[in-house]
Amino acid sequence: MRGMLVIISGPSGSGKGTIVNDLDYALSVSVTTRKPRENEQHGIDYFFCTEEEFVAMRDNNELLEHAVYVGQYYGTPRKYVEDKIEQGEVVVLEIEVNGALQVKEKFPEAVLLFIIPPTLNDLAHRLAFRNTEDPLEIQERMERALQEIQLIDKYDYLIINEDLPTAVNEIDIIVKAEYLKPHRSQSRIEKFTLER
Amino acid sequence: MRGMLVIISGPSGSGKGTIVNDLDYALSVSVTTRKPRENEQHGIDYFFCTEEEFVAMRDNNELLEHAVYVGQYYGTPRKYVEDKIEQGEVVVLEIEVNGALQVKEKFPEAVLLFIIPPTLNDLAHRLAFRNTEDPLEIQERMERALQEIQLIDKYDYLIINEDLPTAVNEIDIIVKAEYLKPHRSQSRIEKFTLER
């Protein structure tokens, strides 16, 4: 059976990274023009490529989304995602809101999940606890979270991250329910109509 | 939290009645003009009413769907369903395809499930085993099942009834996933944005 693409977004401090690492699914591998770091492997951490290669992929519509970050290109290769899905795998792509909506446009069967902590206050606490952002940055991230949640109706599901096992279980439930959608059941509908 | 309306359709012989009886949810109670049978209770088995009362309900848009069967009116009272949902209950309505699509139009938040056995052959076997239909009726029911499955894209989910516990579990999973839809999460979104 065909797998599916699950896109996970959420504010910084929502805990989405921890959740994604705990899921039992394949992760999407991005293509990038930045240089590999010491322990990064091509095809596992990233597909590393030149700027010409990246631009060619982009112009050939081989990327589901792309963006520039600190002067380097990043993108999601369509073929990698398609191949995994053909092999029956659930592929997870963790990406911010704009990238998620780009992917949904090019790949409408993608399932979009948005993860938030129970309250904005929790978000501030988690960010403060990480100790990597100063108070002004925390304030900015809270404002951004409030802007992003306005786009929630573009998403298929909302996960309130009360605790890790519950959130992971809810994503498993969503995947199981999505497999029961008619448009993912073509082969079973054919079996029903043809076997007699 | 607000509950939801789950509509279950499927061909005669799909096993949907057995599944519905095994679910741990409230059942919708229909209104009808037919006379109560000996052990039937008003408000539990049906809401019994006169033809004038039925027509008034229908004309006041108090019915989510209605139909005539053997000269008697049957309908689904909107208020009963709304009240249960307000009380946080999942309300199940077992109804054929035309009724289901009528309800979806008047009540778009309804979740539509279609249940089929794995193959048309299984359907024929189940109908033959029931011994209530003759071969011609079985043939007609199979033809009708083939017509109904053409409408599957109007439904939200397709359940293949391999066995009762699996089918019941899949419906529970669908209900849990549906609770995670953004449009059913307004109160949690408000909690997120307001508590700080």
PDB file of N, CA, C and O in Angstrom, chain A residues 11 116-121 123 142-143 145-146 149 152-153 155-160 170 173-174 176-178 180-183 185 188-189 191-193 195-196, chain B residues 11 116-121 123 142-143 145-146 149 152-153 155-160 170 173-174 176-178 180-183 185 188-189 191-193 195-196:
ATOM      1  N   PRO A  11       5.544  26.273  16.337  1.00  0.00           N
ATOM      2  CA  PRO A  11       6.469  27.305  16.793  1.00  0.00           C
ATOM      3  C   PRO A  11       7.723  26.688  17.415  1.00  0.00           C
ATOM      4  O   PRO A  11       7.690  25.566  17.916  1.00  0.00           O
ATOM      5  N   ILE A 116       1.452  22.671  18.894  1.00  0.00           N
ATOM      6  CA  ILE A 116       1.643  23.785  19.843  1.00  0.00           C
ATOM      7  C   ILE A 116       1.666  23.232  21.262  1.00  0.00           C
ATOM      8  O   ILE A 116       1.120  22.164  21.527  1.00  0.00           O
ATOM      9  N   PRO A 117       2.310  23.943  22.175  1.00  0.00           N
ATOM     10  CA  PRO A 117       2.147  23.592  23.589  1.00  0.00           C
ATOM     11  C   PRO A 117       0.769  24.066  24.057  1.00  0.00           C
ATOM     12  O   PRO A 117       0.113  24.822  23.340  1.00  0.00           O
ATOM     13  N   PRO A 118       0.319  23.634  25.246  1.00  0.00           N
ATOM     14  CA  PRO A 118      -1.037  23.996  25.688  1.00  0.00           C
ATOM     15  C   PRO A 118      -1.284  25.505  25.727  1.00  0.00           C
ATOM     16  O   PRO A 118      -2.365  25.956  25.375  1.00  0.00           O
ATOM     17  N   THR A 119      -0.276  26.281  26.160  1.00  0.00           N
ATOM     18  CA  THR A 119      -0.463  27.732  26.224  1.00  0.00           C
ATOM     19  C   THR A 119       0.791  28.456  25.732  1.00  0.00           C
ATOM     20  O   THR A 119       1.891  27.888  25.712  1.00  0.00           O
ATOM     21  N   LEU A 120       0.624  29.716  25.367  1.00  0.00           N
ATOM     22  CA  LEU A 120       1.761  30.551  24.970  1.00  0.00           C
ATOM     23  C   LEU A 120       2.759  30.667  26.108  1.00  0.00           C
ATOM     24  O   LEU A 120       3.964  30.759  25.894  1.00  0.00           O
ATOM     25  N   ASN A 121       2.229  30.671  27.322  1.00  0.00           N
ATOM     26  CA  ASN A 121       3.058  30.698  28.513  1.00  0.00           C
ATOM     27  C   ASN A 121       4.015  29.511  28.558  1.00  0.00           C
ATOM     28  O   ASN A 121       5.199  29.653  28.869  1.00  0.00           O
ATOM     29  N   LEU A 123       5.069  27.942  26.036  1.00  0.00           N
ATOM     30  CA  LEU A 123       6.050  28.187  24.977  1.00  0.00           C
ATOM     31  C   LEU A 123       7.197  29.047  25.523  1.00  0.00           C
ATOM     32  O   LEU A 123       8.373  28.717  25.349  1.00  0.00           O
ATOM     33  N   MET A 142       7.191  34.331  20.445  1.00  0.00           N
ATOM     34  CA  MET A 142       5.788  34.253  20.875  1.00  0.00           C
ATOM     35  C   MET A 142       4.882  34.992  19.893  1.00  0.00           C
ATOM     36  O   MET A 142       3.801  34.515  19.546  1.00  0.00           O
ATOM     37  N   GLU A 143       5.332  36.171  19.467  1.00  0.00           N
ATOM     38  CA  GLU A 143       4.537  36.938  18.498  1.00  0.00           C
ATOM     39  C   GLU A 143       4.365  36.134  17.207  1.00  0.00           C
ATOM     40  O   GLU A 143       3.288  36.084  16.620  1.00  0.00           O
ATOM     41  N   ALA A 145       4.515  32.895  16.888  1.00  0.00           N
ATOM     42  CA  ALA A 145       3.607  31.761  17.136  1.00  0.00           C
ATOM     43  C   ALA A 145       2.156  32.213  17.013  1.00  0.00           C
ATOM     44  O   ALA A 145       1.312  31.511  16.450  1.00  0.00           O
ATOM     45  N   LEU A 146       1.861  33.405  17.542  1.00  0.00           N
ATOM     46  CA  LEU A 146       0.497  33.942  17.458  1.00  0.00           C
ATOM     47  C   LEU A 146       0.096  34.206  16.013  1.00  0.00           C
ATOM     48  O   LEU A 146      -1.067  34.023  15.639  1.00  0.00           O
ATOM     49  N   ILE A 149      -0.478  30.648  14.272  1.00  0.00           N
ATOM     50  CA  ILE A 149      -1.709  29.929  14.647  1.00  0.00           C
ATOM     51  C   ILE A 149      -2.913  30.464  13.869  1.00  0.00           C
ATOM     52  O   ILE A 149      -3.927  29.770  13.719  1.00  0.00           O
ATOM     53  N   ILE A 152      -3.970  28.178  11.083  1.00  0.00           N
ATOM     54  CA  ILE A 152      -4.250  26.795  11.470  1.00  0.00           C
ATOM     55  C   ILE A 152      -5.282  26.129  10.553  1.00  0.00           C
ATOM     56  O   ILE A 152      -5.249  24.906  10.346  1.00  0.00           O
ATOM     57  N   ASP A 153      -6.183  26.928   9.962  1.00  0.00           N
ATOM     58  CA  ASP A 153      -7.204  26.310   9.107  1.00  0.00           C
ATOM     59  C   ASP A 153      -6.626  25.750   7.805  1.00  0.00           C
ATOM     60  O   ASP A 153      -7.301  24.999   7.099  1.00  0.00           O
ATOM     61  N   TYR A 155      -4.145  23.850   7.961  1.00  0.00           N
ATOM     62  CA  TYR A 155      -3.603  22.562   8.413  1.00  0.00           C
ATOM     63  C   TYR A 155      -4.726  21.544   8.578  1.00  0.00           C
ATOM     64  O   TYR A 155      -5.885  21.906   8.795  1.00  0.00           O
ATOM     65  N   ASP A 156      -4.354  20.262   8.499  1.00  0.00           N
ATOM     66  CA  ASP A 156      -5.353  19.201   8.627  1.00  0.00           C
ATOM     67  C   ASP A 156      -5.604  18.835  10.087  1.00  0.00           C
ATOM     68  O   ASP A 156      -6.716  18.431  10.446  1.00  0.00           O
ATOM     69  N   TYR A 157      -4.568  18.946  10.908  1.00  0.00           N
ATOM     70  CA  TYR A 157      -4.701  18.527  12.308  1.00  0.00           C
ATOM     71  C   TYR A 157      -3.905  19.455  13.218  1.00  0.00           C
ATOM     72  O   TYR A 157      -2.875  20.010  12.818  1.00  0.00           O
ATOM     73  N   LEU A 158      -4.373  19.564  14.448  1.00  0.00           N
ATOM     74  CA  LEU A 158      -3.680  20.338  15.485  1.00  0.00           C
ATOM     75  C   LEU A 158      -3.366  19.418  16.657  1.00  0.00           C
ATOM     76  O   LEU A 158      -4.270  18.781  17.216  1.00  0.00           O
ATOM     77  N   ILE A 159      -2.094  19.344  17.008  1.00  0.00           N
ATOM     78  CA  ILE A 159      -1.669  18.536  18.155  1.00  0.00           C
ATOM     79  C   ILE A 159      -1.303  19.482  19.293  1.00  0.00           C
ATOM     80  O   ILE A 159      -0.479  20.377  19.109  1.00  0.00           O
ATOM     81  N   ILE A 160      -1.933  19.302  20.445  1.00  0.00           N
ATOM     82  CA  ILE A 160      -1.530  20.049  21.639  1.00  0.00           C
ATOM     83  C   ILE A 160      -0.513  19.185  22.380  1.00  0.00           C
ATOM     84  O   ILE A 160      -0.849  18.117  22.889  1.00  0.00           O
ATOM     85  N   GLU A 170      -0.939  10.427  19.227  1.00  0.00           N
ATOM     86  CA  GLU A 170      -1.943  11.131  18.416  1.00  0.00           C
ATOM     87  C   GLU A 170      -1.532  11.167  16.943  1.00  0.00           C
ATOM     88  O   GLU A 170      -2.378  11.037  16.056  1.00  0.00           O
ATOM     89  N   ILE A 173      -2.306   7.846  15.468  1.00  0.00           N
ATOM     90  CA  ILE A 173      -3.753   7.744  15.245  1.00  0.00           C
ATOM     91  C   ILE A 173      -4.150   8.471  13.959  1.00  0.00           C
ATOM     92  O   ILE A 173      -4.932   7.968  13.149  1.00  0.00           O
ATOM     93  N   ILE A 174      -3.580   9.649  13.761  1.00  0.00           N
ATOM     94  CA  ILE A 174      -3.873  10.420  12.546  1.00  0.00           C
ATOM     95  C   ILE A 174      -3.450   9.639  11.306  1.00  0.00           C
ATOM     96  O   ILE A 174      -4.193   9.562  10.322  1.00  0.00           O
ATOM     97  N   LYS A 176      -3.123   6.394  10.969  1.00  0.00           N
ATOM     98  CA  LYS A 176      -4.043   5.258  10.792  1.00  0.00           C
ATOM     99  C   LYS A 176      -5.371   5.724  10.194  1.00  0.00           C
ATOM    100  O   LYS A 176      -5.927   5.078   9.308  1.00  0.00           O
ATOM    101  N   ALA A 177      -5.894   6.835  10.692  1.00  0.00           N
ATOM    102  CA  ALA A 177      -7.164   7.354  10.167  1.00  0.00           C
ATOM    103  C   ALA A 177      -6.998   7.787   8.709  1.00  0.00           C
ATOM    104  O   ALA A 177      -7.877   7.539   7.879  1.00  0.00           O
ATOM    105  N   GLU A 178      -5.860   8.408   8.393  1.00  0.00           N
ATOM    106  CA  GLU A 178      -5.640   8.869   7.010  1.00  0.00           C
ATOM    107  C   GLU A 178      -5.612   7.705   6.028  1.00  0.00           C
ATOM    108  O   GLU A 178      -6.035   7.839   4.884  1.00  0.00           O
ATOM    109  N   LEU A 180      -7.512   5.340   6.076  1.00  0.00           N
ATOM    110  CA  LEU A 180      -8.899   4.931   5.863  1.00  0.00           C
ATOM    111  C   LEU A 180      -9.665   5.906   4.959  1.00  0.00           C
ATOM    112  O   LEU A 180     -10.849   5.746   4.719  1.00  0.00           O
ATOM    113  N   LYS A 181      -8.959   6.949   4.480  1.00  0.00           N
ATOM    114  CA  LYS A 181      -9.612   7.877   3.549  1.00  0.00           C
ATOM    115  C   LYS A 181      -9.833   7.172   2.213  1.00  0.00           C
ATOM    116  O   LYS A 181      -8.956   6.428   1.749  1.00  0.00           O
ATOM    117  N   PRO A 182     -10.967   7.429   1.561  1.00  0.00           N
ATOM    118  CA  PRO A 182     -11.237   6.770   0.280  1.00  0.00           C
ATOM    119  C   PRO A 182     -10.120   6.964  -0.752  1.00  0.00           C
ATOM    120  O   PRO A 182      -9.785   6.037  -1.472  1.00  0.00           O
ATOM    121  N   HIS A 183      -9.541   8.172  -0.801  1.00  0.00           N
ATOM    122  CA  HIS A 183      -8.545   8.399  -1.859  1.00  0.00           C
ATOM    123  C   HIS A 183      -7.251   7.631  -1.610  1.00  0.00           C
ATOM    124  O   HIS A 183      -6.412   7.516  -2.497  1.00  0.00           O
ATOM    125  N   SER A 185      -7.532   4.460  -0.633  1.00  0.00           N
ATOM    126  CA  SER A 185      -8.057   3.088  -0.582  1.00  0.00           C
ATOM    127  C   SER A 185      -8.388   2.547  -1.965  1.00  0.00           C
ATOM    128  O   SER A 185      -9.161   1.597  -2.082  1.00  0.00           O
ATOM    129  N   ARG A 188      -8.163  -1.180  -2.448  1.00  0.00           N
ATOM    130  CA  ARG A 188      -9.168  -1.969  -1.733  1.00  0.00           C
ATOM    131  C   ARG A 188     -10.548  -1.830  -2.381  1.00  0.00           C
ATOM    132  O   ARG A 188     -11.337  -2.766  -2.388  1.00  0.00           O
ATOM    133  N   ILE A 189     -10.813  -0.659  -2.966  1.00  0.00           N
ATOM    134  CA  ILE A 189     -12.083  -0.477  -3.666  1.00  0.00           C
ATOM    135  C   ILE A 189     -12.092  -1.358  -4.927  1.00  0.00           C
ATOM    136  O   ILE A 189     -13.096  -2.002  -5.234  1.00  0.00           O
ATOM    137  N   LYS A 191     -10.427  -4.142  -5.315  1.00  0.00           N
ATOM    138  CA  LYS A 191     -10.570  -5.528  -4.861  1.00  0.00           C
ATOM    139  C   LYS A 191     -12.052  -5.831  -4.616  1.00  0.00           C
ATOM    140  O   LYS A 191     -12.559  -6.885  -5.001  1.00  0.00           O
ATOM    141  N   PHE A 192     -12.748  -4.880  -3.993  1.00  0.00           N
ATOM    142  CA  PHE A 192     -14.167  -5.078  -3.692  1.00  0.00           C
ATOM    143  C   PHE A 192     -14.976  -5.267  -4.971  1.00  0.00           C
ATOM    144  O   PHE A 192     -15.794  -6.173  -5.076  1.00  0.00           O
ATOM    145  N   THR A 193     -14.745  -4.392  -5.949  1.00  0.00           N
ATOM    146  CA  THR A 193     -15.601  -4.417  -7.141  1.00  0.00           C
ATOM    147  C   THR A 193     -15.232  -5.549  -8.094  1.00  0.00           C
ATOM    148  O   THR A 193     -16.091  -6.032  -8.831  1.00  0.00           O
ATOM    149  N   GLU A 195     -13.414  -8.646  -7.392  1.00  0.00           N
ATOM    150  CA  GLU A 195     -13.352 -10.042  -6.962  1.00  0.00           C
ATOM    151  C   GLU A 195     -14.741 -10.622  -6.770  1.00  0.00           C
ATOM    152  O   GLU A 195     -15.383 -10.441  -5.738  1.00  0.00           O
ATOM    153  N   ARG A 196     -15.196 -11.316  -7.752  1.00  0.00           N
ATOM    154  CA  ARG A 196     -16.480 -12.009  -7.607  1.00  0.00           C
ATOM    155  C   ARG A 196     -16.587 -13.095  -8.656  1.00  0.00           C
ATOM    156  O   ARG A 196     -15.834 -13.128  -9.611  1.00  0.00           O
TER     157      ARG A 196
ATOM    158  N   PRO B  11     -23.567  -1.156   2.087  1.00  0.00           N
ATOM    159  CA  PRO B  11     -24.551  -2.050   1.482  1.00  0.00           C
ATOM    160  C   PRO B  11     -25.160  -2.996   2.519  1.00  0.00           C
ATOM    161  O   PRO B  11     -24.537  -3.288   3.539  1.00  0.00           O
ATOM    162  N   ILE B 116     -17.819  -1.544   3.810  1.00  0.00           N
ATOM    163  CA  ILE B 116     -18.018  -2.642   2.846  1.00  0.00           C
ATOM    164  C   ILE B 116     -17.287  -3.886   3.341  1.00  0.00           C
ATOM    165  O   ILE B 116     -16.334  -3.778   4.108  1.00  0.00           O
ATOM    166  N   PRO B 117     -17.738  -5.057   2.924  1.00  0.00           N
ATOM    167  CA  PRO B 117     -16.930  -6.253   3.177  1.00  0.00           C
ATOM    168  C   PRO B 117     -15.750  -6.260   2.198  1.00  0.00           C
ATOM    169  O   PRO B 117     -15.740  -5.463   1.251  1.00  0.00           O
ATOM    170  N   PRO B 118     -14.759  -7.117   2.406  1.00  0.00           N
ATOM    171  CA  PRO B 118     -13.567  -7.085   1.544  1.00  0.00           C
ATOM    172  C   PRO B 118     -13.884  -7.259   0.061  1.00  0.00           C
ATOM    173  O   PRO B 118     -13.271  -6.597  -0.776  1.00  0.00           O
ATOM    174  N   THR B 119     -14.846  -8.116  -0.278  1.00  0.00           N
ATOM    175  CA  THR B 119     -15.179  -8.319  -1.697  1.00  0.00           C
ATOM    176  C   THR B 119     -16.700  -8.424  -1.869  1.00  0.00           C
ATOM    177  O   THR B 119     -17.430  -8.724  -0.924  1.00  0.00           O
ATOM    178  N   LEU B 120     -17.143  -8.190  -3.093  1.00  0.00           N
ATOM    179  CA  LEU B 120     -18.563  -8.351  -3.422  1.00  0.00           C
ATOM    180  C   LEU B 120     -19.022  -9.785  -3.165  1.00  0.00           C
ATOM    181  O   LEU B 120     -20.167 -10.029  -2.779  1.00  0.00           O
ATOM    182  N   ASN B 121     -18.092 -10.716  -3.382  1.00  0.00           N
ATOM    183  CA  ASN B 121     -18.344 -12.123  -3.103  1.00  0.00           C
ATOM    184  C   ASN B 121     -18.727 -12.339  -1.637  1.00  0.00           C
ATOM    185  O   ASN B 121     -19.666 -13.070  -1.324  1.00  0.00           O
ATOM    186  N   LEU B 123     -20.026 -10.169   0.257  1.00  0.00           N
ATOM    187  CA  LEU B 123     -21.353  -9.582   0.421  1.00  0.00           C
ATOM    188  C   LEU B 123     -22.419 -10.617   0.057  1.00  0.00           C
ATOM    189  O   LEU B 123     -23.379 -10.842   0.811  1.00  0.00           O
ATOM    190  N   MET B 142     -26.261  -6.650  -4.753  1.00  0.00           N
ATOM    191  CA  MET B 142     -24.873  -6.528  -5.226  1.00  0.00           C
ATOM    192  C   MET B 142     -24.754  -5.407  -6.249  1.00  0.00           C
ATOM    193  O   MET B 142     -23.800  -4.624  -6.215  1.00  0.00           O
ATOM    194  N   GLU B 143     -25.716  -5.327  -7.153  1.00  0.00           N
ATOM    195  CA  GLU B 143     -25.700  -4.250  -8.158  1.00  0.00           C
ATOM    196  C   GLU B 143     -25.771  -2.886  -7.469  1.00  0.00           C
ATOM    197  O   GLU B 143     -25.062  -1.952  -7.828  1.00  0.00           O
ATOM    198  N   ALA B 145     -24.850  -2.195  -4.417  1.00  0.00           N
ATOM    199  CA  ALA B 145     -23.581  -1.941  -3.724  1.00  0.00           C
ATOM    200  C   ALA B 145     -22.550  -1.371  -4.703  1.00  0.00           C
ATOM    201  O   ALA B 145     -21.798  -0.443  -4.372  1.00  0.00           O
ATOM    202  N   LEU B 146     -22.536  -1.912  -5.919  1.00  0.00           N
ATOM    203  CA  LEU B 146     -21.603  -1.418  -6.937  1.00  0.00           C
ATOM    204  C   LEU B 146     -21.915   0.020  -7.326  1.00  0.00           C
ATOM    205  O   LEU B 146     -21.008   0.812  -7.599  1.00  0.00           O
ATOM    206  N   ILE B 149     -20.819   2.321  -4.238  1.00  0.00           N
ATOM    207  CA  ILE B 149     -19.373   2.515  -4.053  1.00  0.00           C
ATOM    208  C   ILE B 149     -18.844   3.592  -5.007  1.00  0.00           C
ATOM    209  O   ILE B 149     -17.797   4.198  -4.758  1.00  0.00           O
ATOM    210  N   ILE B 152     -18.207   6.875  -3.268  1.00  0.00           N
ATOM    211  CA  ILE B 152     -17.315   6.795  -2.105  1.00  0.00           C
ATOM    212  C   ILE B 152     -16.551   8.103  -1.866  1.00  0.00           C
ATOM    213  O   ILE B 152     -16.232   8.446  -0.722  1.00  0.00           O
ATOM    214  N   ASP B 153     -16.301   8.866  -2.948  1.00  0.00           N
ATOM    215  CA  ASP B 153     -15.548  10.105  -2.763  1.00  0.00           C
ATOM    216  C   ASP B 153     -16.334  11.172  -2.005  1.00  0.00           C
ATOM    217  O   ASP B 153     -15.774  12.170  -1.555  1.00  0.00           O
ATOM    218  N   TYR B 155     -17.723  10.403   0.693  1.00  0.00           N
ATOM    219  CA  TYR B 155     -17.543   9.966   2.080  1.00  0.00           C
ATOM    220  C   TYR B 155     -16.153  10.347   2.586  1.00  0.00           C
ATOM    221  O   TYR B 155     -15.222  10.522   1.812  1.00  0.00           O
ATOM    222  N   ASP B 156     -16.029  10.478   3.919  1.00  0.00           N
ATOM    223  CA  ASP B 156     -14.753  10.862   4.502  1.00  0.00           C
ATOM    224  C   ASP B 156     -13.844   9.654   4.734  1.00  0.00           C
ATOM    225  O   ASP B 156     -12.621   9.776   4.682  1.00  0.00           O
ATOM    226  N   TYR B 157     -14.450   8.504   5.024  1.00  0.00           N
ATOM    227  CA  TYR B 157     -13.647   7.323   5.345  1.00  0.00           C
ATOM    228  C   TYR B 157     -14.310   6.072   4.787  1.00  0.00           C
ATOM    229  O   TYR B 157     -15.535   5.994   4.686  1.00  0.00           O
ATOM    230  N   LEU B 158     -13.466   5.087   4.483  1.00  0.00           N
ATOM    231  CA  LEU B 158     -13.934   3.779   4.023  1.00  0.00           C
ATOM    232  C   LEU B 158     -13.423   2.707   4.979  1.00  0.00           C
ATOM    233  O   LEU B 158     -12.212   2.615   5.221  1.00  0.00           O
ATOM    234  N   ILE B 159     -14.335   1.940   5.535  1.00  0.00           N
ATOM    235  CA  ILE B 159     -13.962   0.837   6.429  1.00  0.00           C
ATOM    236  C   ILE B 159     -14.173  -0.478   5.678  1.00  0.00           C
ATOM    237  O   ILE B 159     -15.280  -0.721   5.179  1.00  0.00           O
ATOM    238  N   ILE B 160     -13.120  -1.289   5.604  1.00  0.00           N
ATOM    239  CA  ILE B 160     -13.276  -2.634   5.047  1.00  0.00           C
ATOM    240  C   ILE B 160     -13.545  -3.569   6.227  1.00  0.00           C
ATOM    241  O   ILE B 160     -12.679  -3.764   7.076  1.00  0.00           O
ATOM    242  N   GLU B 170     -11.248   0.718  14.172  1.00  0.00           N
ATOM    243  CA  GLU B 170     -10.966   1.729  13.148  1.00  0.00           C
ATOM    244  C   GLU B 170     -11.903   2.925  13.297  1.00  0.00           C
ATOM    245  O   GLU B 170     -11.482   4.071  13.099  1.00  0.00           O
ATOM    246  N   ILE B 173     -10.627   5.020  16.067  1.00  0.00           N
ATOM    247  CA  ILE B 173      -9.443   5.768  15.616  1.00  0.00           C
ATOM    248  C   ILE B 173      -9.877   6.995  14.801  1.00  0.00           C
ATOM    249  O   ILE B 173      -9.341   8.095  14.982  1.00  0.00           O
ATOM    250  N   ILE B 174     -10.848   6.816  13.938  1.00  0.00           N
ATOM    251  CA  ILE B 174     -11.353   7.932  13.126  1.00  0.00           C
ATOM    252  C   ILE B 174     -11.909   9.036  14.024  1.00  0.00           C
ATOM    253  O   ILE B 174     -11.621  10.221  13.827  1.00  0.00           O
ATOM    254  N   LYS B 176     -11.132   9.665  17.154  1.00  0.00           N
ATOM    255  CA  LYS B 176     -10.010  10.324  17.844  1.00  0.00           C
ATOM    256  C   LYS B 176      -9.285  11.290  16.908  1.00  0.00           C
ATOM    257  O   LYS B 176      -8.926  12.400  17.307  1.00  0.00           O
ATOM    258  N   ALA B 177      -9.047  10.861  15.678  1.00  0.00           N
ATOM    259  CA  ALA B 177      -8.357  11.730  14.716  1.00  0.00           C
ATOM    260  C   ALA B 177      -9.213  12.958  14.398  1.00  0.00           C
ATOM    261  O   ALA B 177      -8.696  14.078  14.302  1.00  0.00           O
ATOM    262  N   GLU B 178     -10.531  12.753  14.273  1.00  0.00           N
ATOM    263  CA  GLU B 178     -11.413  13.875  13.954  1.00  0.00           C
ATOM    264  C   GLU B 178     -11.399  14.941  15.057  1.00  0.00           C
ATOM    265  O   GLU B 178     -11.525  16.129  14.769  1.00  0.00           O
ATOM    266  N   LEU B 180      -8.919  15.907  16.493  1.00  0.00           N
ATOM    267  CA  LEU B 180      -7.676  16.669  16.341  1.00  0.00           C
ATOM    268  C   LEU B 180      -7.728  17.631  15.152  1.00  0.00           C
ATOM    269  O   LEU B 180      -6.753  18.307  14.847  1.00  0.00           O
ATOM    270  N   LYS B 181      -8.873  17.692  14.465  1.00  0.00           N
ATOM    271  CA  LYS B 181      -9.016  18.656  13.368  1.00  0.00           C
ATOM    272  C   LYS B 181      -9.092  20.065  13.948  1.00  0.00           C
ATOM    273  O   LYS B 181      -9.744  20.277  14.983  1.00  0.00           O
ATOM    274  N   PRO B 182      -8.469  21.031  13.283  1.00  0.00           N
ATOM    275  CA  PRO B 182      -8.496  22.401  13.805  1.00  0.00           C
ATOM    276  C   PRO B 182      -9.906  22.927  14.064  1.00  0.00           C
ATOM    277  O   PRO B 182     -10.138  23.603  15.067  1.00  0.00           O
ATOM    278  N   HIS B 183     -10.868  22.604  13.184  1.00  0.00           N
ATOM    279  CA  HIS B 183     -12.204  23.184  13.365  1.00  0.00           C
ATOM    280  C   HIS B 183     -12.922  22.589  14.576  1.00  0.00           C
ATOM    281  O   HIS B 183     -13.938  23.137  15.009  1.00  0.00           O
ATOM    282  N   SER B 185     -11.157  22.250  17.377  1.00  0.00           N
ATOM    283  CA  SER B 185     -10.196  22.571  18.438  1.00  0.00           C
ATOM    284  C   SER B 185     -10.248  24.037  18.831  1.00  0.00           C
ATOM    285  O   SER B 185      -9.292  24.562  19.400  1.00  0.00           O
ATOM    286  N   ARG B 188      -9.294  24.923  22.372  1.00  0.00           N
ATOM    287  CA  ARG B 188      -7.880  24.736  22.693  1.00  0.00           C
ATOM    288  C   ARG B 188      -7.010  25.808  22.050  1.00  0.00           C
ATOM    289  O   ARG B 188      -5.996  26.224  22.595  1.00  0.00           O
ATOM    290  N   ILE B 189      -7.429  26.273  20.863  1.00  0.00           N
ATOM    291  CA  ILE B 189      -6.684  27.361  20.217  1.00  0.00           C
ATOM    292  C   ILE B 189      -6.837  28.644  21.041  1.00  0.00           C
ATOM    293  O   ILE B 189      -5.881  29.386  21.255  1.00  0.00           O
ATOM    294  N   LYS B 191      -7.399  28.801  24.258  1.00  0.00           N
ATOM    295  CA  LYS B 191      -6.594  28.612  25.469  1.00  0.00           C
ATOM    296  C   LYS B 191      -5.131  28.953  25.181  1.00  0.00           C
ATOM    297  O   LYS B 191      -4.470  29.633  25.961  1.00  0.00           O
ATOM    298  N   PHE B 192      -4.651  28.499  24.018  1.00  0.00           N
ATOM    299  CA  PHE B 192      -3.256  28.754  23.646  1.00  0.00           C
ATOM    300  C   PHE B 192      -2.990  30.244  23.524  1.00  0.00           C
ATOM    301  O   PHE B 192      -2.013  30.768  24.052  1.00  0.00           O
ATOM    302  N   THR B 193      -3.877  30.961  22.824  1.00  0.00           N
ATOM    303  CA  THR B 193      -3.602  32.372  22.535  1.00  0.00           C
ATOM    304  C   THR B 193      -3.873  33.279  23.735  1.00  0.00           C
ATOM    305  O   THR B 193      -3.256  34.327  23.860  1.00  0.00           O
ATOM    306  N   GLU B 195      -4.034  32.385  27.289  1.00  0.00           N
ATOM    307  CA  GLU B 195      -3.406  32.168  28.593  1.00  0.00           C
ATOM    308  C   GLU B 195      -1.940  32.560  28.585  1.00  0.00           C
ATOM    309  O   GLU B 195      -1.070  31.821  28.160  1.00  0.00           O
ATOM    310  N   ARG B 196      -1.677  33.725  29.071  1.00  0.00           N
ATOM    311  CA  ARG B 196      -0.287  34.159  29.200  1.00  0.00           C
ATOM    312  C   ARG B 196      -0.192  35.293  30.179  1.00  0.00           C
ATOM    313  O   ARG B 196      -1.155  35.912  30.539  1.00  0.00           O
TER     314      ARG B 196
END
